[in-house]
Coordinates of C-alpha atoms in Angstrom, one line a residue:
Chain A
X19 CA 103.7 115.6 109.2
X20 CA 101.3 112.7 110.1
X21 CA 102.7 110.3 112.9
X22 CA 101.8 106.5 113.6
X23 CA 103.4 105.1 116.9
X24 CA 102.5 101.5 117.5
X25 CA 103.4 99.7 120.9
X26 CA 104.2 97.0 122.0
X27 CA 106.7 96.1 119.2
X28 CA 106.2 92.7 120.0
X29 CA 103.3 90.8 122.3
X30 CA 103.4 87.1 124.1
X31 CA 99.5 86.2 125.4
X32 CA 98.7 83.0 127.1
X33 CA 95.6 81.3 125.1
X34 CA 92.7 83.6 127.0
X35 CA 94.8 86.2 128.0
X36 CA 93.1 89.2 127.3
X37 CA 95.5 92.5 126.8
X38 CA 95.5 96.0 124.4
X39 CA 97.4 97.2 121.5
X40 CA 98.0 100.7 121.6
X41 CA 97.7 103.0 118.0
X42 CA 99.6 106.7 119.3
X43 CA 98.9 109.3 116.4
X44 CA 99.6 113.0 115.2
X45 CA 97.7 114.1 111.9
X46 CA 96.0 116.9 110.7
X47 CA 92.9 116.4 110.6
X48 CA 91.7 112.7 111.4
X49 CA 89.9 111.0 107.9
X50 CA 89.9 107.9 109.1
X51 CA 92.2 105.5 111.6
X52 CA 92.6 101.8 110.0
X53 CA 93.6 98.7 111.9
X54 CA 94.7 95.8 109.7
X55 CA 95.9 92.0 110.4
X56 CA 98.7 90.9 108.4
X57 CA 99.6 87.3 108.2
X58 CA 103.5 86.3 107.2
X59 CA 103.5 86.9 103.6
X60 CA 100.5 87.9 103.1
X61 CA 98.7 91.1 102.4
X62 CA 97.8 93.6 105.0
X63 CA 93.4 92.3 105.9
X64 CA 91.5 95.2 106.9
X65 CA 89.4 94.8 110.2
X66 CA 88.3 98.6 111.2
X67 CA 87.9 101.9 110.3
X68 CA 87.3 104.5 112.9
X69 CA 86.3 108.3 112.1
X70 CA 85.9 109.8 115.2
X71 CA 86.3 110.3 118.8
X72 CA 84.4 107.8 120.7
X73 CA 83.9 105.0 118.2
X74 CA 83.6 101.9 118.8
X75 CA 83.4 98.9 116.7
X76 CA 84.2 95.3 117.3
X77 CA 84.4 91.4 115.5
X78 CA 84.3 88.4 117.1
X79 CA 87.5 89.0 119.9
X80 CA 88.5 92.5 118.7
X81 CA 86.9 95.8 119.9
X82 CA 88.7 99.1 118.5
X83 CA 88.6 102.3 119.8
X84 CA 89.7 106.1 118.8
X85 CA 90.1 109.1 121.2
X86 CA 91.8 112.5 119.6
X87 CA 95.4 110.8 120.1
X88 CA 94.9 107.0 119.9
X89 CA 93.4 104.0 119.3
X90 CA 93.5 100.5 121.3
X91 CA 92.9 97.5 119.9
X92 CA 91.7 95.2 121.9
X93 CA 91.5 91.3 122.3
X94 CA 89.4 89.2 124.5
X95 CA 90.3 85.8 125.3
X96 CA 92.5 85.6 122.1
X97 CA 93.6 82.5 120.6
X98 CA 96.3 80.6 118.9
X99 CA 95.2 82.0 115.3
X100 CA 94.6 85.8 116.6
X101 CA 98.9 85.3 116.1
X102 CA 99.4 88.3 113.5
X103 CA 100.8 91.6 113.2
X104 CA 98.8 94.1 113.3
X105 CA 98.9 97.5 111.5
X106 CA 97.4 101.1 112.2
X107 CA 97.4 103.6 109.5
X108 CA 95.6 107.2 110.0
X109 CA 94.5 109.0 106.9
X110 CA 95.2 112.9 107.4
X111 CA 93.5 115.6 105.8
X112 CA 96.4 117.1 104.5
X113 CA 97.7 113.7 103.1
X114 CA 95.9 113.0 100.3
X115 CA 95.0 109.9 99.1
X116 CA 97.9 108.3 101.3
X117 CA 97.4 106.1 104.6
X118 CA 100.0 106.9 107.2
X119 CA 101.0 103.2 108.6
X120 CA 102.7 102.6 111.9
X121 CA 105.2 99.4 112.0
X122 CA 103.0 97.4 113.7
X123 CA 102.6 94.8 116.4
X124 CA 103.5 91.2 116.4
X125 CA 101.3 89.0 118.5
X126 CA 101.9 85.9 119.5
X127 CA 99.1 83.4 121.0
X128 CA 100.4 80.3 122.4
X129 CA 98.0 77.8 123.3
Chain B
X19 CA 85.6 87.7 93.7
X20 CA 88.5 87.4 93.7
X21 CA 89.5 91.2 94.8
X22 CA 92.7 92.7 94.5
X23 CA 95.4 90.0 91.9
X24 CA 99.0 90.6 91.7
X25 CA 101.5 89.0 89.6
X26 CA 104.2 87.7 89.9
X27 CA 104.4 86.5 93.1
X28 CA 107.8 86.3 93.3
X29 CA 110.9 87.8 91.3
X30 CA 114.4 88.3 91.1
X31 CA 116.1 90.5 89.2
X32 CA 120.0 91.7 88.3
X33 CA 120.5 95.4 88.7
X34 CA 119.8 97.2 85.7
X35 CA 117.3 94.8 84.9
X36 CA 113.3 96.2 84.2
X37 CA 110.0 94.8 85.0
X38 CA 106.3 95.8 85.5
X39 CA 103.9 94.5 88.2
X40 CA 100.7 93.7 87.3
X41 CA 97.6 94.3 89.7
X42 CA 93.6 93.5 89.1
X43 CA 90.8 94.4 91.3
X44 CA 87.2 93.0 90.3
X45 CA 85.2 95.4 92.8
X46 CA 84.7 98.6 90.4
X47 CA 86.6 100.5 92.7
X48 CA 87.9 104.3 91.8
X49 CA 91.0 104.6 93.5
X50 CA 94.4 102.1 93.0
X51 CA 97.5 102.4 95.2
X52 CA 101.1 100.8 95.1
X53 CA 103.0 100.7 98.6
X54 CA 106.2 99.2 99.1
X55 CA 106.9 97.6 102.5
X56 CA 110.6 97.1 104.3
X57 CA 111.7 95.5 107.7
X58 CA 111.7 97.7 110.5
X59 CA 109.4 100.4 108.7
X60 CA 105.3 100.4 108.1
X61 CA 104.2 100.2 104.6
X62 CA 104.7 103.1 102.6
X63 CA 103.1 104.9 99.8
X64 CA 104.7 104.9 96.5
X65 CA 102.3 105.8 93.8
X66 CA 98.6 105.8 93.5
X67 CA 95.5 106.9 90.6
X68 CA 93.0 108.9 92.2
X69 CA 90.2 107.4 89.5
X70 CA 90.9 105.9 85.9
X71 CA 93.3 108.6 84.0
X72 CA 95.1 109.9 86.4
X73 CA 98.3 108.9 88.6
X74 CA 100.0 111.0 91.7
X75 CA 103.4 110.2 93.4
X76 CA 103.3 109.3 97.0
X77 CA 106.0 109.2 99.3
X78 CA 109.1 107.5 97.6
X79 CA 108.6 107.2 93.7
X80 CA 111.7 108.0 92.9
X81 CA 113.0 104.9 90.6
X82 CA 109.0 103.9 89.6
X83 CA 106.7 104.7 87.2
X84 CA 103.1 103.5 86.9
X85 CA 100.0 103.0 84.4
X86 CA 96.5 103.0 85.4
X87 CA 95.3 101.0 82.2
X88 CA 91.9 101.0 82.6
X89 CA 89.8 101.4 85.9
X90 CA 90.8 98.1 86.8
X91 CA 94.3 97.4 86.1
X92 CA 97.2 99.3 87.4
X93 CA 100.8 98.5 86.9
X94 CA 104.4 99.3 88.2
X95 CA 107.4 99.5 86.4
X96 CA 110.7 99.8 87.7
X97 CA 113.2 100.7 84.9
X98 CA 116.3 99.9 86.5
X99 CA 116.2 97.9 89.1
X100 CA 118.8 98.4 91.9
X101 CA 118.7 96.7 95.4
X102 CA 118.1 99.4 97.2
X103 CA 114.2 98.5 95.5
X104 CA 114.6 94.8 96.9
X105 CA 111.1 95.0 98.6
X106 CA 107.8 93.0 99.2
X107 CA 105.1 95.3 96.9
X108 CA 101.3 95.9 97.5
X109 CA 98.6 97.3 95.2
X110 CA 95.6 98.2 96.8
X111 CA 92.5 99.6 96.2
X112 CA 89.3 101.3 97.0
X113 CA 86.1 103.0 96.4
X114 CA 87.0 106.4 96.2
X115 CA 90.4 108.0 97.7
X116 CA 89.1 109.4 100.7
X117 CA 88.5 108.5 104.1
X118 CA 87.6 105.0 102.5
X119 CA 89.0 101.3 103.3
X120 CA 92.0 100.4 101.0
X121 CA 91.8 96.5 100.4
X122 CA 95.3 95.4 99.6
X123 CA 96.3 92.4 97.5
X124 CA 98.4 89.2 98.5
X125 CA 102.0 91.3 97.6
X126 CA 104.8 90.5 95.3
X127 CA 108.1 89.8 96.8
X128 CA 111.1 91.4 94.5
X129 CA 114.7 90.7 95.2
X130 CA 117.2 92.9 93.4
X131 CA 120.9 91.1 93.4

């Protein structure tokens, strides 16, 4: 069965203070690994997809990237409105149509 | 373009009570989902239509049913509402099912009393 882990739960960063989310995974057979931002009540805004070991993508303060068992998320000089939760889902081979999501990570940027 | 529409917005219901929710994407896209999301647990899969015709369950479809209407309406009914379905529910789409970015719509927020 395909497994999304996020951590931290929950994240405090200092206006500039850079720092990682980590994505920890189990499927079988990567599709694809999505990270998402997810304002409260709002719907989940997709920011990457990853297919592979080794990729790299970023926009404006994010950079994501995948190895075989995770995926960091990470944020340079974030600021106030970076404050989100953000989700991970991994799309398995075996799963169908289905993304896998991961409960996410609350950030928090305080100026 | 307006992307993925839901409505309502908001609703409440009795138990026992039935409704549908309505979801619109403008962006010719194959595939439509319908995930449910809780406190405490990611988003989850309940139905989706892999392309205009046809419907699959997902994880917990037990107490839903859907219609993909045409390729760009699809719609969730819940028959008898009980409050165990009190949820905040997403439709989504996108291009075709696999390996491809699922853009999800603003969510509809039901309370069942």
């Amino acid at each position: 069965e395909d497994q999304v882990t996020q951590s931290p739960e929950a994240l405090r960063l200092q206006e500039g203070e850079s720092s990682s989310l980590n994505c920890s995974y189990t499927v079988s057979g990567l599709r694809g690994l999505f990270w998402y931002r997810q304002d409260p009540g709002k719907g989940p805004e997709f920011l990457f997809t990853l297919y592979s070991a080794g990729e790299e993508k970023e926009k404006e303060r994010l950079k994501a990237t995948l190895t075989k068992k995770e995926s960091f998320l990470h944020i340079t000089a974030p600021k106030p409105e970076d404050s989100a939760t953000y989700l991970c889902a991994v799309q398995g081979r075996l799963a169908g149509y289905a993304l896998n999501f991961g409960k996410g990570t609350s950030l928090l940027v305080t100026p | 373009n307006a992307g993925v529409t839901q409505t309502p917005k908001f609703q409440v219901l009795k138990t026992g009570q039935s409704m549908t929710l309505q979801c619109a994407q403008d962006m010719n896209h194959n595939s439509m989902y319908w995930y449910r999301q809780d406190p405490g647990m990611g988003l989850r899969l309940i139905y989706y239509s892999a392309s205009e015709g046809t419907t699959d369950k997902g994880e917990v479809p037990n107490g839903y049913n859907v219609s993909r209407l045409n390729k760009r309406e699809f719609s969730l009914r819940l028959e008898s509402a009980a409050p165990s379905q009190t949820s905040v529910y997403f439709c989504a789409s996108s291009e075709v099912g696999s390996a491809d970015t699922q853009y999800f719509g603003p969510g509809t927020r039901l309370t069942v009393l």
